[in-house]
C-alpha cells in the first residue's frame, strides 16, 4: 500500500483537531504516517493520539535545533523524509495543515521535490485512479474548484473542518528521524515570542460555532462574548473592529484574517463586505443581527434579525442560559 | 541597493470574478487592478527607502502577467517606485505556483545581476489565488531567507527585524539581507498616488521582458506544464433566501433563540 505523510498540527505536543481530519483524509489515499516536529519527550503521547486515527508510523523530528528558524528547516526535513519513504515504496501524497507556516513549508517543499502543490483544500477524495482530487473554495467562496496534482508527489495543505475525524486503530510505531538541516536554512531567526493569552474559548478556526462582532458593536464586545459563551462558541471580529483596536488581529475573520467554516456563524453589527465573506461564506448555517435591513450580510443568512445587537444579544443570551437551566 | 517589490495584477474582487473555459482565471474579461494587498508591499518598500535617507536605494516594481498587468506596475510607479518591470509572454498564461515563482525568481535574478537587489518585498497574499506561498517559493528559488507576514518592519545596516502575529503568539523575527519579505495589511495604510506622482510616473523607466529575456523556454512554464490541473469549477449555488425578522419589543431575541434551538445549536 502506498504511504501518505501527514504533518501533525500541535502546540507543544497538544495535538490539534485538524490533525485527526488530515489522518482521516489520508486513509482515503493510502496508509498514513504522521510526522511530528517537536520534543521527543512528547512523542509517545502524540503517537497515542495519532494511533487512534490510523497512523501506521509516527516519525519524530526533534525540533530542538530548528524551532527558532521558521519554515526552511522543516521543508528540508520533509524533503529528506519524503525521499526516504519514496526509496522503499510509494509516497501517494503529503498532507499539511493549512496554516501560514505550513503553507510556506509546502511551497518550499514543492520546489525541492519538483512536485505540484495545492493549498487550502476544503476536501480531498481519491479519484477514479486512486489519486487525490481536491476541492478548493475560491473567489471569496463564490466558486469551488476540483483539482489534482499531475506531476510528482501531491503536496496538499488542508483547511480545518474539511473532514469529520473518523477513528481507526493504527500501529503508530514511533521512529526518530534525524534530518540534516543546512546553515542556509537557518537564515531567519525568531528573536522573541510573546504567547497570546488564552481566552478559554474554543480556537477560532476549529470551533463549531463562531460569534463575531463588527463596527456595529461600537467597541463594546460584552454582548458578543456573553452570547458566544452561552453557546460555547469562539469569538471573531471584522477588520473594522480590529482596526479600531477593539479586538486583537488574531480574532479577525476574512480575507486577511482567519477563514472559518463552522456549523454556525453569527455575524453581529457586520455589514458583510466581500473581504469578510471570504472568511466565513462556507459556514454551514449563517445568522446575522444588524440594524440595517439593507446590509449585504442578509443576502447570506439562513436567519437574520433586523435589530440592535446591544438589546437582541443580551436578551437572547439570557433566554439560552435559562433554557439550559 | 535595489528593492524589488512584487506586485500582482488581479481581477477586481468586487466584480464578478470567473474562470475561462480551460479553468484558468479570467484575467482579461474582468476589470483588474493592482492587488490591494500588494499596495502594502509597495508602501513598505517606499518607507524602507525613505527611512534610509542618504543611501542610494531604488525601488523596482515587478509584475508577471498579461498585457494589462502593466497597470499594476504603473500604479506602483505612481505611488513612488523608481522603475518597473513587466514580464509578459503568452506562454506564461496558466502557470501555477511553481511556474509563477520560477518566472519571478528569474526576473529578480536579472535585476540583481544588473543593479543588485538585496530585498524582495511581497504582499501577504494575492487577492485572487490567496495562497500566501509565492514569497516562500521565491525565497527557496533565490536561496534567500524568508521573513514573512510582517506587521512592523525595521532595519539597520543589513539587519532586518519584523514583528508579526503567529498562531497563538506575537513574534519578532530577525534576518540579514538579502531576504524575501512579505507584509500584511496591518503594516500601515498604503499611500495614494499624488497628482505629482502620477505625472512623474510617466517618465520612469518601465521595461518589458519576455521569457527569452529571462533565459527561460516556453516549455518550462504555463498551463501545459503546470504540475496541477483544475478539472472543474462550479459557481456556488446562491444561498436560498433565509428568514429575516424585525426585532420589535424584544421579539427578535425570542425568534433567534427559537431558530437556534430548531437547528439543535442549543
Ligand atoms: C485588502 C483588504 C482586506 C480586507 N480584509 C478583511 C478581513 O479579513 N476581514 C474583514 O472583516 N474585513 C476585511 N476588509 C474590510 C472590509 O472591506 C470591510 O471594510 C469590513 O469588513 C467592514 O467591517 P464591519 O462590517 O464591521 O463594518 P461596517 O461595514 O461599517 O458595518 C457595520 C455594520 O454594523 C451595523 N450596525 C451598526 N450599529 C449596530 C447595532 N447597534 N446593532 C446591530 N448592527 C449595527 C451597520 O448597519 C453595518 O451594517 C478588507 C478590506 C481590504 C481592502
Ligand atoms: N504574477 C505575479 N507577479 C508579481 N508578484 C506576484 C505574482 N504572483 C504572486 N506575487 C507576489 O506574491 C505574493 C503572494 O501571492 P500568492 O502566493 O499568490 O498569494 C503577492 O502578494 C505578490 O507580492
Short mmCIF file of N, CA and C and ligand atoms in Angstrom, two decimals, chain A residues 213-217 237-241 252-257 268-276 289-292 295 307-310, chain B residues 36-37 40 127 185, ligand 1:
data_model
loop_
_atom_site.label_atom_id
_atom_site.label_comp_id
_atom_site.label_asym_id
_atom_site.label_seq_id
_atom_site.Cartn_x
_atom_site.Cartn_y
_atom_site.Cartn_z
N UNK A 213 -18.27 40.02 15.99
CA UNK A 213 -18.76 41.39 16.11
C UNK A 213 -18.01 42.31 15.18
N UNK A 214 -18.70 43.35 14.72
CA UNK A 214 -18.08 44.31 13.82
C UNK A 214 -18.16 45.72 14.35
N UNK A 215 -18.13 46.66 13.42
CA UNK A 215 -18.17 48.06 13.80
C UNK A 215 -19.43 48.39 14.59
N UNK A 216 -20.49 47.64 14.30
CA UNK A 216 -21.76 47.87 14.97
C UNK A 216 -21.73 47.63 16.47
N UNK A 217 -20.69 47.01 16.98
CA UNK A 217 -20.58 46.84 18.44
C UNK A 217 -20.24 48.18 19.09
N UNK A 237 -14.10 38.70 14.84
CA UNK A 237 -14.30 40.14 14.64
C UNK A 237 -14.10 40.48 13.17
N UNK A 238 -14.71 41.58 12.75
CA UNK A 238 -14.45 42.09 11.40
C UNK A 238 -13.18 42.93 11.45
N UNK A 239 -12.66 43.25 10.28
CA UNK A 239 -11.46 44.07 10.25
C UNK A 239 -11.73 45.46 10.82
N UNK A 240 -12.94 45.96 10.60
CA UNK A 240 -13.25 47.29 11.14
C UNK A 240 -13.09 47.27 12.66
N UNK A 241 -13.52 46.19 13.30
CA UNK A 241 -13.40 46.09 14.76
C UNK A 241 -11.93 45.94 15.17
N UNK A 252 -9.56 38.29 13.85
CA UNK A 252 -10.17 38.76 12.60
C UNK A 252 -10.57 37.61 11.68
N UNK A 253 -11.78 37.70 11.20
CA UNK A 253 -12.28 36.74 10.23
C UNK A 253 -12.29 37.42 8.87
N UNK A 254 -11.81 36.75 7.83
CA UNK A 254 -11.87 37.32 6.50
C UNK A 254 -10.62 37.08 5.70
N UNK A 255 -10.59 37.75 4.58
CA UNK A 255 -9.51 37.55 3.62
C UNK A 255 -8.12 37.68 4.26
N UNK A 256 -7.95 38.66 5.10
CA UNK A 256 -6.63 38.86 5.69
C UNK A 256 -6.62 38.46 7.17
N UNK A 257 -7.63 37.72 7.55
CA UNK A 257 -7.66 37.16 8.90
C UNK A 257 -7.80 35.66 8.79
N UNK A 268 -22.61 39.86 13.95
CA UNK A 268 -23.35 40.91 14.64
C UNK A 268 -22.74 42.27 14.37
N UNK A 269 -23.54 43.18 13.84
CA UNK A 269 -23.01 44.52 13.55
C UNK A 269 -21.92 44.46 12.49
N UNK A 270 -22.06 43.53 11.56
CA UNK A 270 -21.10 43.35 10.46
C UNK A 270 -21.87 43.50 9.14
N UNK A 271 -21.37 44.35 8.25
CA UNK A 271 -22.14 44.64 7.04
C UNK A 271 -22.09 43.50 6.02
N UNK A 272 -20.96 42.76 5.99
CA UNK A 272 -20.86 41.64 5.06
C UNK A 272 -20.10 41.98 3.80
N UNK A 273 -19.02 42.77 3.93
CA UNK A 273 -18.16 43.10 2.79
C UNK A 273 -17.53 41.83 2.22
N UNK A 274 -17.20 41.90 0.93
CA UNK A 274 -16.66 40.72 0.24
C UNK A 274 -15.45 40.13 0.98
N UNK A 275 -14.60 41.01 1.54
CA UNK A 275 -13.40 40.50 2.23
C UNK A 275 -13.76 39.78 3.52
N UNK A 276 -14.86 40.19 4.14
CA UNK A 276 -15.30 39.46 5.33
C UNK A 276 -15.92 38.12 4.92
N UNK A 289 -27.25 39.59 12.98
CA UNK A 289 -28.03 40.61 13.68
C UNK A 289 -27.48 41.95 13.21
N UNK A 290 -28.35 42.78 12.61
CA UNK A 290 -27.88 44.05 12.08
C UNK A 290 -29.04 45.04 12.06
N UNK A 291 -28.72 46.28 12.40
CA UNK A 291 -29.75 47.33 12.45
C UNK A 291 -30.32 47.66 11.07
N UNK A 292 -29.47 47.45 10.07
CA UNK A 292 -29.82 47.92 8.72
C UNK A 292 -30.40 46.78 7.88
N UNK A 295 -28.36 45.66 4.86
CA UNK A 295 -26.96 45.21 4.98
C UNK A 295 -26.75 43.96 4.12
N UNK A 307 -32.22 44.42 13.92
CA UNK A 307 -32.36 44.98 15.26
C UNK A 307 -31.02 45.39 15.82
N UNK A 308 -31.08 45.95 17.02
CA UNK A 308 -29.86 46.44 17.67
C UNK A 308 -29.21 45.30 18.44
N UNK A 309 -27.96 45.01 18.12
CA UNK A 309 -27.29 43.89 18.78
C UNK A 309 -27.19 44.09 20.28
N UNK A 310 -27.17 45.36 20.70
CA UNK A 310 -27.00 45.63 22.12
C UNK A 310 -28.23 45.26 22.94
N UNK B 36 -4.82 44.78 -3.88
CA UNK B 36 -4.80 45.72 -2.76
C UNK B 36 -3.74 45.33 -1.72
N UNK B 37 -3.54 44.04 -1.57
CA UNK B 37 -2.58 43.61 -0.55
C UNK B 37 -1.14 43.89 -0.98
N UNK B 40 0.37 47.38 0.11
CA UNK B 40 1.10 47.45 1.38
C UNK B 40 2.58 47.11 1.17
N UNK B 127 -4.95 38.59 -4.00
CA UNK B 127 -6.37 38.55 -3.65
C UNK B 127 -7.15 37.57 -4.54
N UNK B 185 -1.64 43.49 5.76
CA UNK B 185 -2.42 44.73 5.73
C UNK B 185 -2.44 45.41 7.10
C1 LIG C 1 -7.38 44.18 1.14
C2 LIG C 1 -8.50 44.16 2.12
C3 LIG C 1 -8.58 43.13 3.02
C4 LIG C 1 -9.63 43.08 3.95
N1 LIG C 1 -9.70 42.02 4.80
C5 LIG C 1 -10.75 41.94 5.65
C6 LIG C 1 -10.89 40.82 6.53
O1 LIG C 1 -10.06 39.92 6.58
N2 LIG C 1 -11.96 40.79 7.35
C7 LIG C 1 -12.92 41.77 7.36
O2 LIG C 1 -13.89 41.67 8.14
N3 LIG C 1 -12.80 42.83 6.55
C8 LIG C 1 -11.74 42.95 5.72
N4 LIG C 1 -11.63 44.06 4.93
C9 LIG C 1 -12.51 45.20 5.18
C10 LIG C 1 -13.88 45.09 4.57
O3 LIG C 1 -13.83 45.59 3.25
C11 LIG C 1 -14.89 45.93 5.39
O4 LIG C 1 -14.43 47.26 5.46
C12 LIG C 1 -15.10 45.41 6.81
O5 LIG C 1 -15.38 44.03 6.79
C13 LIG C 1 -16.23 46.15 7.48
O6 LIG C 1 -16.39 45.74 8.81
P1 LIG C 1 -17.82 45.85 9.51
O7 LIG C 1 -18.80 45.05 8.75
O8 LIG C 1 -17.64 45.54 10.95
O9 LIG C 1 -18.12 47.42 9.43
P2 LIG C 1 -19.18 48.23 8.55
O10 LIG C 1 -19.08 47.87 7.11
O11 LIG C 1 -19.05 49.63 8.95
O12 LIG C 1 -20.54 47.63 9.05
C14 LIG C 1 -21.06 47.81 10.34
C15 LIG C 1 -22.47 47.24 10.36
O13 LIG C 1 -22.97 47.29 11.67
C16 LIG C 1 -24.33 47.64 11.62
N5 LIG C 1 -24.68 48.23 12.95
C17 LIG C 1 -24.30 49.42 13.45
N6 LIG C 1 -24.74 49.55 14.70
C18 LIG C 1 -25.42 48.44 15.02
C19 LIG C 1 -26.11 47.98 16.17
N7 LIG C 1 -26.20 48.72 17.27
N8 LIG C 1 -26.71 46.76 16.12
C20 LIG C 1 -26.63 46.00 15.00
N9 LIG C 1 -25.99 46.38 13.90
C21 LIG C 1 -25.38 47.57 13.90
C22 LIG C 1 -24.46 48.59 10.46
O14 LIG C 1 -25.78 48.59 9.96
C23 LIG C 1 -23.46 48.00 9.47
O15 LIG C 1 -24.08 47.06 8.60
C24 LIG C 1 -10.59 44.12 3.99
C25 LIG C 1 -10.50 45.17 3.08
C26 LIG C 1 -9.47 45.21 2.15
C27 LIG C 1 -9.42 46.34 1.17
#
